[in-house]
Amino acid sequence: MDIFRIEGPIGLSGSVCVSGSKNASLPIMAATILAAGKSSLKAIPHLSDISVCSELLGRLGCKLTRGPDGDMCIDATVIDNPVGEYEIVRRMRASICILGPLLARCGRAEVSMPGGCAIGDRPVNLHVKGLQALGAQIHLKNGYIIAEAPNGLKGKDIFMGGPFGSTVLGTANVLMAATLAKGRTVIESAACEPEIADLANCLNEMGARITGIGSPRLIIEGVEQLRPARFTVIPDRIEAGTFMVAAAITSSELRLRNCRLDDMMAVVDTLRNIGVTVDADGDGCVVSRQGPIRPVDITTQPYPGFPTDLQAQFMALLSLAEGNSVVIEKIFPDRSMHVAELNRMAANLRKEGPTVIVAGVKKLIAAPVMASDLRASAALVLAGLAAEGTTIIDRVYHIDRGYERIEEKLNPVGAKITRENV
Ligand code: EPU
């Protein structure tokens, strides 16, 4: 198992390139199931979640090859085993996003019911509700969701909102299924995340007829068939946000290439309130901080609000603010495994339900800490860059799920992170 050894505190300077988006790539890879033939995708990041998704598609019958950089070819000519096995789904719950496209393509799908994970229960009731509205018969058997639509799917008006707002992968599943349904589907309270807009743009490039992209009302006119995709995925706004915090927490200046500030307005606004300068520059931006870290209050929300996937990283930053901040997690109220670990590094965080009160401290002090989930681990890396001494992070595989060799991106700009296999 790999660990990180991080020496701090360090300063950063130079330029870092942001990879293609993990959370856009996963549903777009699943979308290739919808069309028989060879899809060609670009900017697919090299991550363990992408490898798991590749294995998942391979078991269905697809043939995958990776080219240079982020190129990926998926040949979905034959889908002869429409089953998402427990053994894969338990490793990556985003595997659920094959349910909609498999059902639309094959008239039947069996996908293991994803369990909870370190960030909470993570139900899929809205995915099921949406697909049922399109005419699918769905039942649960031996831990598997069995979805059937022997006579095809039929367009419908569907309200997809839930107790925590919209659902990203639920929207993806119903959107993909609706592209091949007979007639018109309206998804109201659809997720507006840029990753869903990217998926919709990819589907349109494949011949789908989707309007309202980026809005909470998606309108889909079903088509007979789709053609294979040729598509480049958007840059990863969460990786970009993590690098922005890296610059801010180390009081440094970093240039980010391949970064769409347009997708990150809530994040950039929060950084500016904290006292961080973010200026657009070419295909990216320059991020720097000179003055003190000012405390701010953050509430996570569906897009365009502040993303839950950057909550932990900002908590690491606010740990060093001159004053008290309040961070409220409204999407995954239990997403707080990093709180205890950051406190081991001398942060002063107090959790009250979904709220964490962050009392700023003068410095963080290195400690051995445990990565618990992807974004919590990223927060520990960031804290390690600023902390005094050697931080050791165990269970680095969590980071590798969503960050492309983070140490190889941060070391050339001044970080001192070594990966060790123990
Ligand atoms: N929810 C329901 N019912 C459902 C589905 C979701 O009540 O059927 C609730 C969830 O429990 C949660 C809220 O709705 O409270 C939002 O969950 P959502 O379905 O949007 O999450 P997701 O689609 O499973 C994606 C990302 C997550 C990201 C969330 C929220 C991918 C592969 N995953 O998950 O990313 O946190 O949206 O933005 O796109 C990560 O990258 O680290 C990560 C966890």
GROMACS .gro file of C-alpha atoms and ligand atoms in nm:
model
  466
    1MET     CA    1   0.000   0.000   0.000
    2ASP     CA    2   0.132   0.348  -0.086
    3ILE     CA    3   0.185   0.627   0.164
    4PHE     CA    4   0.280   0.992   0.111
    5ARG     CA    5   0.557   1.161   0.305
    6ILE     CA    6   0.509   1.538   0.278
    7GLU     CA    7   0.767   1.791   0.398
    8GLY     CA    8   0.636   2.131   0.500
    9PRO     CA    9   0.598   2.416   0.503
   10ILE     CA   10   0.695   2.488   0.142
   11GLY     CA   11   0.625   2.762  -0.112
   12LEU     CA   12   0.498   2.687  -0.462
   13SER     CA   13   0.572   2.863  -0.789
   14GLY     CA   14   0.528   2.779  -1.155
   15SER     CA   15   0.255   2.626  -1.362
   16VAL     CA   16   0.037   2.317  -1.332
   17CYS     CA   17  -0.185   2.162  -1.598
   18VAL     CA   18  -0.534   2.051  -1.497
   19SER     CA   19  -0.645   1.709  -1.628
   20GLY     CA   20  -0.975   1.613  -1.786
   21SER     CA   21  -1.266   1.587  -1.548
   22LYS     CA   22  -1.317   1.255  -1.366
   23ASN     CA   23  -1.684   1.320  -1.301
   24ALA     CA   24  -1.748   1.415  -1.665
   25SER     CA   25  -1.545   1.120  -1.798
   26LEU     CA   26  -1.731   0.850  -1.603
   27PRO     CA   27  -2.085   0.916  -1.737
   28ILE     CA   28  -1.945   0.996  -2.084
   29MET     CA   29  -1.770   0.660  -2.092
   30ALA     CA   30  -2.104   0.503  -1.993
   31ALA     CA   31  -2.279   0.699  -2.271
   32THR     CA   32  -2.073   0.518  -2.533
   33ILE     CA   33  -2.285   0.208  -2.453
   34LEU     CA   34  -2.576   0.383  -2.628
   35ALA     CA   35  -2.423   0.351  -2.977
   36ALA     CA   36  -2.295   0.040  -3.152
   37GLY     CA   37  -1.948   0.116  -3.291
   38LYS     CA   38  -1.623   0.280  -3.189
   39SER     CA   39  -1.631   0.595  -2.978
   40SER     CA   40  -1.326   0.810  -2.949
   41LEU     CA   41  -1.279   1.017  -2.633
   42LYS     CA   42  -1.010   1.268  -2.544
   43ALA     CA   43  -0.879   1.410  -2.214
   44ILE     CA   44  -0.983   1.107  -2.010
   45PRO     CA   45  -0.761   1.127  -1.699
   46HIS     CA   46  -0.540   0.840  -1.580
   47LEU     CA   47  -0.710   0.754  -1.253
   48SER     CA   48  -0.800   0.438  -1.072
   49ASP     CA   49  -1.174   0.523  -1.097
   50ILE     CA   50  -1.132   0.539  -1.475
   51SER     CA   51  -0.961   0.197  -1.470
   52VAL     CA   52  -1.253   0.057  -1.270
   53CYS     CA   53  -1.499   0.206  -1.519
   54SER     CA   54  -1.297   0.057  -1.806
   55GLU     CA   55  -1.312  -0.286  -1.642
   56LEU     CA   56  -1.687  -0.244  -1.592
   57LEU     CA   57  -1.745  -0.162  -1.961
   58GLY     CA   58  -1.511  -0.445  -2.062
   59ARG     CA   59  -1.724  -0.699  -1.870
   60LEU     CA   60  -2.033  -0.578  -2.058
   61GLY     CA   61  -1.867  -0.668  -2.387
   62CYS     CA   62  -1.701  -0.337  -2.486
   63LYS     CA   63  -1.341  -0.333  -2.609
   64LEU     CA   64  -1.132  -0.049  -2.471
   65THR     CA   65  -0.796   0.082  -2.579
   66ARG     CA   66  -0.600   0.376  -2.442
   67GLY     CA   67  -0.394   0.594  -2.676
   68PRO     CA   68  -0.139   0.860  -2.584
   69ASP     CA   69  -0.228   1.121  -2.324
   70GLY     CA   70  -0.598   1.111  -2.248
   71ASP     CA   71  -0.716   0.934  -2.563
   72MET     CA   72  -0.952   0.642  -2.520
   73CYS     CA   73  -1.132   0.429  -2.776
   74ILE     CA   74  -1.440   0.233  -2.667
   75ASP     CA   75  -1.581  -0.018  -2.912
   76ALA     CA   76  -1.938  -0.087  -2.801
   77THR     CA   77  -2.036  -0.290  -3.109
   78VAL     CA   78  -2.123  -0.586  -2.889
   79ILE     CA   79  -2.288  -0.561  -2.547
   80ASP     CA   80  -2.362  -0.920  -2.455
   81ASN     CA   81  -2.359  -0.912  -2.075
   82PRO     CA   82  -2.567  -0.616  -1.946
   83VAL     CA   83  -2.462  -0.671  -1.586
   84GLY     CA   84  -2.278  -0.437  -1.347
   85GLU     CA   85  -2.127  -0.682  -1.103
   86TYR     CA   86  -2.110  -0.625  -0.729
   87GLU     CA   87  -1.738  -0.693  -0.733
   88ILE     CA   88  -1.688  -0.377  -0.946
   89VAL     CA   89  -1.972  -0.156  -0.818
   90ARG     CA   90  -1.853  -0.193  -0.459
   91ARG     CA   91  -1.517  -0.046  -0.567
   92MET     CA   92  -1.679   0.253  -0.738
   93ARG     CA   93  -2.037   0.351  -0.672
   94ALA     CA   94  -2.042   0.576  -0.984
   95SER     CA   95  -2.073   0.242  -1.170
   96ILE     CA   96  -2.448   0.298  -1.127
   97CYS     CA   97  -2.433   0.532  -1.429
   98ILE     CA   98  -2.437   0.234  -1.667
   99LEU     CA   99  -2.794   0.152  -1.559
  100GLY     CA  100  -2.973   0.403  -1.785
  101PRO     CA  101  -2.769   0.351  -2.103
  102LEU     CA  102  -2.770  -0.031  -2.067
  103LEU     CA  103  -3.146  -0.033  -2.027
  104ALA     CA  104  -3.193   0.191  -2.330
  105ARG     CA  105  -2.956  -0.011  -2.546
  106CYS     CA  106  -3.043  -0.368  -2.437
  107GLY     CA  107  -3.397  -0.337  -2.292
  108ARG     CA  108  -3.260  -0.491  -1.974
  109ALA     CA  109  -2.992  -0.417  -1.716
  110GLU     CA  110  -2.876  -0.568  -1.390
  111VAL     CA  111  -2.658  -0.347  -1.178
  112SER     CA  112  -2.551  -0.418  -0.824
  113MET     CA  113  -2.706  -0.177  -0.576
  114PRO     CA  114  -2.424   0.052  -0.458
  115GLY     CA  115  -2.371   0.056  -0.085
  116GLY     CA  116  -2.289   0.359   0.128
  117CYS     CA  117  -1.938   0.495   0.153
  118ALA     CA  118  -1.724   0.713   0.375
  119ILE     CA  119  -1.925   1.023   0.283
  120GLY     CA  120  -2.271   0.882   0.365
  121ASP     CA  121  -2.562   0.655   0.267
  122ARG     CA  122  -2.587   0.760  -0.096
  123PRO     CA  123  -2.929   0.628  -0.204
  124VAL     CA  124  -3.033   0.572  -0.568
  125ASN     CA  125  -3.411   0.610  -0.528
  126LEU     CA  126  -3.421   0.906  -0.768
  127HIS     CA  127  -3.239   0.711  -1.042
  128VAL     CA  128  -3.500   0.437  -1.003
  129LYS     CA  129  -3.792   0.682  -0.995
  130GLY     CA  130  -3.674   0.850  -1.317
  131LEU     CA  131  -3.625   0.526  -1.508
  132GLN     CA  132  -3.961   0.393  -1.387
  133ALA     CA  133  -4.125   0.709  -1.518
  134LEU     CA  134  -3.979   0.621  -1.860
  135GLY     CA  135  -4.162   0.287  -1.840
  136ALA     CA  136  -3.895   0.059  -1.694
  137GLN     CA  137  -3.998  -0.218  -1.459
  138ILE     CA  138  -3.753  -0.225  -1.174
  139HIS     CA  139  -3.709  -0.462  -0.884
  140LEU     CA  140  -3.434  -0.558  -0.645
  141LYS     CA  141  -3.305  -0.916  -0.636
  142ASN     CA  142  -3.007  -1.049  -0.440
  143GLY     CA  143  -2.866  -0.697  -0.404
  144TYR     CA  144  -2.904  -0.623  -0.775
  145ILE     CA  145  -3.128  -0.363  -0.939
  146ILE     CA  146  -3.302  -0.546  -1.223
  147ALA     CA  147  -3.442  -0.302  -1.479
  148GLU     CA  148  -3.648  -0.417  -1.777
  149ALA     CA  149  -3.812  -0.240  -2.067
  150PRO     CA  150  -3.875  -0.512  -2.326
  151ASN     CA  151  -4.090  -0.281  -2.539
  152GLY     CA  152  -3.857   0.018  -2.513
  153LEU     CA  153  -3.876   0.335  -2.305
  154LYS     CA  154  -4.131   0.615  -2.346
  155GLY     CA  155  -4.071   0.986  -2.291
  156LYS     CA  156  -4.232   1.149  -1.987
  157ASP     CA  157  -4.225   1.465  -1.774
  158ILE     CA  158  -4.022   1.380  -1.464
  159PHE     CA  159  -3.946   1.579  -1.150
  160MET     CA  160  -3.602   1.465  -1.028
  161GLY     CA  161  -3.553   1.681  -0.715
  162GLY     CA  162  -3.492   1.510  -0.380
  163PRO     CA  163  -3.440   1.613  -0.019
  164PHE     CA  164  -3.089   1.739  -0.102
  165GLY     CA  165  -3.178   1.901  -0.433
  166SER     CA  166  -3.085   1.755  -0.769
  167THR     CA  167  -2.886   1.437  -0.827
  168VAL     CA  168  -2.586   1.439  -1.060
  169LEU     CA  169  -2.562   1.073  -1.160
  170GLY     CA  170  -2.940   1.028  -1.132
  171THR     CA  171  -2.981   1.302  -1.392
  172ALA     CA  172  -2.709   1.138  -1.604
  173ASN     CA  173  -2.886   0.800  -1.596
  174VAL     CA  174  -3.229   0.933  -1.690
  175LEU     CA  175  -3.088   1.173  -1.949
  176MET     CA  176  -2.897   0.893  -2.124
  177ALA     CA  177  -3.197   0.658  -2.116
  178ALA     CA  178  -3.429   0.930  -2.250
  179THR     CA  179  -3.217   0.992  -2.560
  180LEU     CA  180  -3.344   0.662  -2.707
  181ALA     CA  181  -3.698   0.675  -2.559
  182LYS     CA  182  -3.999   0.726  -2.784
  183GLY     CA  183  -4.115   1.087  -2.773
  184ARG     CA  184  -4.028   1.376  -2.548
  185THR     CA  185  -3.890   1.370  -2.194
  186VAL     CA  186  -3.867   1.669  -1.964
  187ILE     CA  187  -3.636   1.635  -1.664
  188GLU     CA  188  -3.727   1.905  -1.413
  189SER     CA  189  -3.486   1.982  -1.127
  190ALA     CA  190  -3.208   1.828  -1.333
  191ALA     CA  191  -2.854   1.866  -1.205
  192CYS     CA  192  -2.690   2.174  -1.364
  193GLU     CA  193  -2.330   2.067  -1.293
  194PRO     CA  194  -2.087   2.134  -1.581
  195GLU     CA  195  -2.022   1.757  -1.593
  196ILE     CA  196  -2.390   1.699  -1.680
  197ALA     CA  197  -2.376   1.975  -1.942
  198ASP     CA  198  -2.066   1.805  -2.085
  199LEU     CA  199  -2.248   1.471  -2.097
  200ALA     CA  200  -2.546   1.634  -2.272
  201ASN     CA  201  -2.313   1.801  -2.524
  202CYS     CA  202  -2.148   1.466  -2.592
  203LEU     CA  203  -2.489   1.300  -2.637
  204ASN     CA  204  -2.593   1.571  -2.884
  205GLU     CA  205  -2.269   1.515  -3.071
  206MET     CA  206  -2.377   1.148  -3.091
  207GLY     CA  207  -2.707   1.257  -3.249
  208ALA     CA  208  -2.930   1.308  -2.945
  209ARG     CA  209  -3.172   1.603  -2.933
  210ILE     CA  210  -3.130   1.769  -2.594
  211THR     CA  211  -3.209   2.132  -2.514
  212GLY     CA  212  -3.191   2.330  -2.191
  213ILE     CA  213  -2.835   2.211  -2.133
  214GLY     CA  214  -2.692   2.363  -1.815
  215SER     CA  215  -3.038   2.454  -1.683
  216PRO     CA  216  -3.259   2.267  -1.432
  217ARG     CA  217  -3.502   2.174  -1.712
  218LEU     CA  218  -3.363   1.935  -1.970
  219ILE     CA  219  -3.583   1.857  -2.270
  220ILE     CA  220  -3.502   1.545  -2.468
  221GLU     CA  221  -3.665   1.448  -2.797
  222GLY     CA  222  -3.601   1.075  -2.831
  223VAL     CA  223  -3.423   0.949  -3.145
  224GLU     CA  224  -3.411   0.603  -3.306
  225GLN     CA  225  -3.039   0.556  -3.264
  226LEU     CA  226  -2.715   0.734  -3.178
  227ARG     CA  227  -2.377   0.723  -3.347
  228PRO     CA  228  -2.048   0.666  -3.164
  229ALA     CA  229  -1.900   0.966  -2.983
  230ARG     CA  230  -1.605   1.186  -3.077
  231PHE     CA  231  -1.561   1.408  -2.778
  232THR     CA  232  -1.310   1.588  -2.556
  233VAL     CA  233  -1.412   1.614  -2.190
  234ILE     CA  234  -1.391   1.940  -1.993
  235PRO     CA  235  -1.111   2.018  -1.745
  236ASP     CA  236  -1.159   1.897  -1.388
  237ARG     CA  237  -1.291   2.190  -1.185
  238ILE     CA  238  -1.235   2.002  -0.858
  239GLU     CA  239  -0.871   1.928  -0.936
  240ALA     CA  240  -0.833   2.294  -1.038
  241GLY     CA  241  -0.994   2.409  -0.711
  242THR     CA  242  -0.759   2.183  -0.516
  243PHE     CA  243  -0.455   2.344  -0.684
  244MET     CA  244  -0.600   2.689  -0.614
  245VAL     CA  245  -0.613   2.601  -0.246
  246ALA     CA  246  -0.257   2.466  -0.270
  247ALA     CA  247  -0.141   2.812  -0.382
  248ALA     CA  248  -0.350   2.984  -0.116
  249ILE     CA  249  -0.251   2.765   0.179
  250THR     CA  250   0.122   2.797   0.100
  251SER     CA  251   0.101   3.172   0.043
  252SER     CA  252   0.232   3.123  -0.312
  253GLU     CA  253   0.158   3.202  -0.675
  254LEU     CA  254   0.057   2.925  -0.918
  255ARG     CA  255  -0.050   2.939  -1.279
  256LEU     CA  256  -0.315   2.683  -1.374
  257ARG     CA  257  -0.341   2.576  -1.737
  258ASN     CA  258  -0.652   2.412  -1.886
  259CYS     CA  259  -0.888   2.557  -1.623
  260ARG     CA  260  -1.237   2.696  -1.691
  261LEU     CA  261  -1.305   2.973  -1.440
  262ASP     CA  262  -1.655   2.995  -1.584
  263ASP     CA  263  -1.737   2.662  -1.416
  264MET     CA  264  -1.596   2.783  -1.084
  265MET     CA  265  -1.759   3.114  -0.999
  266ALA     CA  266  -1.867   3.016  -0.646
  267VAL     CA  267  -1.519   2.882  -0.574
  268VAL     CA  268  -1.340   3.186  -0.712
  269ASP     CA  269  -1.574   3.420  -0.524
  270THR     CA  270  -1.501   3.234  -0.198
  271LEU     CA  271  -1.126   3.248  -0.262
  272ARG     CA  272  -1.142   3.623  -0.323
  273ASN     CA  273  -1.337   3.670   0.002
  274ILE     CA  274  -1.062   3.476   0.179
  275GLY     CA  275  -0.803   3.718   0.037
  276VAL     CA  276  -0.675   3.511  -0.256
  277THR     CA  277  -0.617   3.674  -0.595
  278VAL     CA  278  -0.751   3.480  -0.895
  279ASP     CA  279  -0.690   3.631  -1.239
  280ALA     CA  280  -0.788   3.479  -1.573
  281ASP     CA  281  -0.480   3.409  -1.787
  282GLY     CA  282  -0.483   3.240  -2.129
  283ASP     CA  283  -0.658   2.903  -2.104
  284GLY     CA  284  -0.639   2.916  -1.726
  285CYS     CA  285  -0.561   3.152  -1.442
  286VAL     CA  286  -0.305   3.277  -1.195
  287VAL     CA  287  -0.378   3.225  -0.826
  288SER     CA  288  -0.183   3.393  -0.547
  289ARG     CA  289  -0.204   3.502  -0.187
  290GLN     CA  290   0.009   3.756  -0.005
  291GLY     CA  291  -0.199   3.878   0.290
  292PRO     CA  292  -0.363   3.686   0.575
  293ILE     CA  293  -0.628   3.417   0.525
  294ARG     CA  294  -0.962   3.581   0.609
  295PRO     CA  295  -1.234   3.362   0.767
  296VAL     CA  296  -1.549   3.300   0.557
  297ASP     CA  297  -1.868   3.097   0.592
  298ILE     CA  298  -1.928   2.827   0.332
  299THR     CA  299  -2.246   2.630   0.258
  300THR     CA  300  -2.217   2.353   0.002
  301GLN     CA  301  -2.494   2.341  -0.257
  302PRO     CA  302  -2.571   2.190  -0.595
  303TYR     CA  303  -2.411   2.381  -0.886
  304PRO     CA  304  -2.379   2.677  -0.928
  305GLY     CA  305  -2.336   2.683  -0.549
  306PHE     CA  306  -2.015   2.592  -0.367
  307PRO     CA  307  -1.927   2.227  -0.449
  308THR     CA  308  -1.925   1.960  -0.179
  309ASP     CA  309  -1.621   1.812  -0.355
  310LEU     CA  310  -1.412   2.113  -0.241
  311GLN     CA  311  -1.549   2.140   0.113
  312ALA     CA  312  -1.268   1.942   0.278
  313GLN     CA  313  -0.991   2.126   0.090
  314PHE     CA  314  -1.132   2.467   0.189
  315MET     CA  315  -1.162   2.351   0.548
  316ALA     CA  316  -0.787   2.282   0.547
  317LEU     CA  317  -0.730   2.637   0.419
  318LEU     CA  318  -0.968   2.800   0.669
  319SER     CA  319  -0.792   2.616   0.953
  320LEU     CA  320  -0.521   2.881   0.912
  321ALA     CA  321  -0.756   3.182   0.890
  322GLU     CA  322  -0.737   3.481   1.122
  323GLY     CA  323  -1.071   3.411   1.292
  324ASN     CA  324  -1.366   3.171   1.292
  325SER     CA  325  -1.538   3.022   0.987
  326VAL     CA  326  -1.853   2.813   0.963
  327VAL     CA  327  -1.874   2.537   0.701
  328ILE     CA  328  -2.214   2.375   0.642
  329GLU     CA  329  -2.235   2.057   0.435
  330LYS     CA  330  -2.578   2.048   0.269
  331ILE     CA  331  -2.521   1.771   0.014
  332PHE     CA  332  -2.359   1.492   0.219
  333PRO     CA  333  -2.415   1.591   0.585
  334ASP     CA  334  -2.178   1.315   0.704
  335ARG     CA  335  -1.890   1.416   0.477
  336SER     CA  336  -1.654   1.504   0.759
  337MET     CA  337  -1.395   1.227   0.797
  338HIS     CA  338  -1.122   1.487   0.747
  339VAL     CA  339  -1.225   1.683   1.058
  340ALA     CA  340  -1.063   1.448   1.309
  341GLU     CA  341  -0.753   1.406   1.090
  342LEU     CA  342  -0.704   1.782   1.047
  343ASN     CA  343  -0.741   1.818   1.425
  344ARG     CA  344  -0.452   1.569   1.459
  345MET     CA  345  -0.250   1.829   1.267
  346ALA     CA  346  -0.336   2.095   1.528
  347ALA     CA  347  -0.635   2.244   1.351
  348ASN     CA  348  -0.923   2.353   1.573
  349LEU     CA  349  -1.242   2.216   1.417
  350ARG     CA  350  -1.565   2.135   1.598
  351LYS     CA  351  -1.841   1.941   1.427
  352GLU     CA  352  -2.207   1.998   1.518
  353GLY     CA  353  -2.425   1.787   1.285
  354PRO     CA  354  -2.360   1.896   0.926
  355THR     CA  355  -2.185   2.212   1.051
  356VAL     CA  356  -1.817   2.250   1.131
  357ILE     CA  357  -1.690   2.549   1.323
  358VAL     CA  358  -1.338   2.625   1.214
  359ALA     CA  359  -1.141   2.829   1.465
  360GLY     CA  360  -0.833   2.955   1.283
  361VAL     CA  361  -0.493   2.856   1.429
  362LYS     CA  362  -0.152   3.015   1.369
  363LYS     CA  363   0.006   2.699   1.229
  364LEU     CA  364  -0.057   2.337   1.143
  365ILE     CA  365   0.182   2.073   1.274
  366ALA     CA  366   0.267   1.759   1.080
  367ALA     CA  367   0.132   1.422   1.199
  368PRO     CA  368   0.066   1.075   1.066
  369VAL     CA  369  -0.289   1.084   0.925
  370MET     CA  370  -0.526   0.852   0.746
  371ALA     CA  371  -0.688   0.919   0.408
  372SER     CA  372  -1.055   0.819   0.431
  373ASP     CA  373  -1.213   0.930   0.104
  374LEU     CA  374  -1.097   1.105  -0.207
  375ARG     CA  375  -1.154   1.471  -0.122
  376ALA     CA  376  -1.074   1.429   0.249
  377SER     CA  377  -0.736   1.291   0.142
  378ALA     CA  378  -0.675   1.590  -0.084
  379ALA     CA  379  -0.739   1.815   0.217
  380LEU     CA  380  -0.469   1.628   0.410
  381VAL     CA  381  -0.219   1.674   0.127
  382LEU     CA  382  -0.293   2.047   0.127
  383ALA     CA  383  -0.258   2.066   0.504
  384GLY     CA  384   0.071   1.875   0.475
  385LEU     CA  385   0.212   2.137   0.234
  386ALA     CA  386   0.159   2.407   0.497
  387ALA     CA  387   0.224   2.211   0.818
  388GLU     CA  388   0.553   2.220   1.004
  389GLY     CA  389   0.736   1.890   0.976
  390THR     CA  390   0.676   1.561   0.796
  391THR     CA  391   0.315   1.458   0.739
  392ILE     CA  392   0.262   1.093   0.658
  393ILE     CA  393  -0.061   1.006   0.480
  394ASP     CA  394  -0.172   0.644   0.484
  395ARG     CA  395  -0.411   0.487   0.229
  396VAL     CA  396  -0.309   0.708  -0.061
  397TYR     CA  397  -0.515   0.490  -0.295
  398HIS     CA  398  -0.809   0.714  -0.208
  399ILE     CA  399  -0.628   1.010  -0.368
  400ASP     CA  400  -0.535   0.807  -0.677
  401ARG     CA  401  -0.906   0.752  -0.743
  402GLY     CA  402  -0.948   1.114  -0.847
  403TYR     CA  403  -0.610   1.292  -0.879
  404GLU     CA  404  -0.370   1.205  -1.158
  405ARG     CA  405  -0.038   1.142  -0.971
  406ILE     CA  406  -0.085   1.452  -0.757
  407GLU     CA  407   0.276   1.439  -0.637
  408GLU     CA  408   0.407   1.448  -0.996
  409LYS     CA  409   0.207   1.765  -1.056
  410LEU     CA  410   0.294   1.943  -0.731
  411ASN     CA  411   0.663   1.844  -0.689
  412PRO     CA  412   0.783   2.030  -1.003
  413VAL     CA  413   0.632   2.352  -0.861
  414GLY     CA  414   0.798   2.317  -0.521
  415ALA     CA  415   0.618   2.050  -0.316
  416LYS     CA  416   0.816   1.780  -0.139
  417ILE     CA  417   0.592   1.477  -0.158
  418THR     CA  418   0.735   1.127  -0.181
  419ARG     CA  419   0.531   0.816  -0.251
  420GLU     CA  420   0.650   0.508  -0.068
  421ASN     CA  421   0.524   0.157  -0.095
  422VAL     CA  422   0.506   0.003   0.252
  423EPU     N1  423  -2.963   1.149  -0.348
  423EPU     C1  424  -3.085   1.096  -0.314
  423EPU     N2  425  -3.138   1.001  -0.398
  423EPU     C2  426  -3.077   0.958  -0.510
  423EPU     C3  427  -2.952   1.015  -0.545
  423EPU     C4  428  -2.897   1.110  -0.460
  423EPU     O1  429  -3.144   1.134  -0.214
  423EPU     O2  430  -3.131   0.873  -0.581
  423EPU     C5  431  -2.901   1.251  -0.262
  423EPU     C6  432  -2.763   1.213  -0.211
  423EPU     O3  433  -2.768   1.131  -0.096
  423EPU     C7  434  -2.700   1.348  -0.186
  423EPU     C8  435  -2.758   1.434  -0.298
  423EPU     O4  436  -2.876   1.366  -0.341
  423EPU     O5  437  -2.745   1.397  -0.063
  423EPU     C9  438  -2.666   1.456  -0.415
  423EPU     O6  439  -2.610   1.333  -0.459
  423EPU     P1  440  -2.577   1.306  -0.612
  423EPU     O7  441  -2.668   1.199  -0.663
  423EPU     O8  442  -2.576   1.435  -0.687
  423EPU     O9  443  -2.430   1.246  -0.603
  423EPU     P2  444  -2.366   1.147  -0.708
  423EPU    O10  445  -2.425   1.172  -0.841
  423EPU    O11  446  -2.369   1.008  -0.655
  423EPU    C10  447  -2.172   1.302  -0.789
  423EPU    C11  448  -2.022   1.300  -0.788
  423EPU    C12  449  -1.972   1.319  -0.646
  423EPU    C13  450  -2.024   1.453  -0.595
  423EPU    C14  451  -2.178   1.455  -0.603
  423EPU    C15  452  -2.237   1.588  -0.563
  423EPU    C16  453  -1.961   1.158  -0.973
  423EPU    C17  454  -1.901   1.032  -1.021
  423EPU     N3  455  -1.974   1.173  -0.842
  423EPU    O12  456  -2.214   1.193  -0.706
  423EPU    O13  457  -1.829   1.324  -0.654
  423EPU    O14  458  -1.984   1.472  -0.461
  423EPU    O15  459  -2.219   1.426  -0.739
  423EPU    O16  460  -2.188   1.690  -0.642
  423EPU    O17  461  -1.996   1.243  -1.052
  423EPU    C18  462  -1.608   1.296  -0.582
  423EPU    O18  463  -1.570   1.319  -0.699
  423EPU    O19  464  -1.528   1.292  -0.485
  423EPU    C19  465  -1.750   1.273  -0.556
  423EPU    C20  466  -1.794   1.212  -0.446
   0.00000   0.00000   0.00000
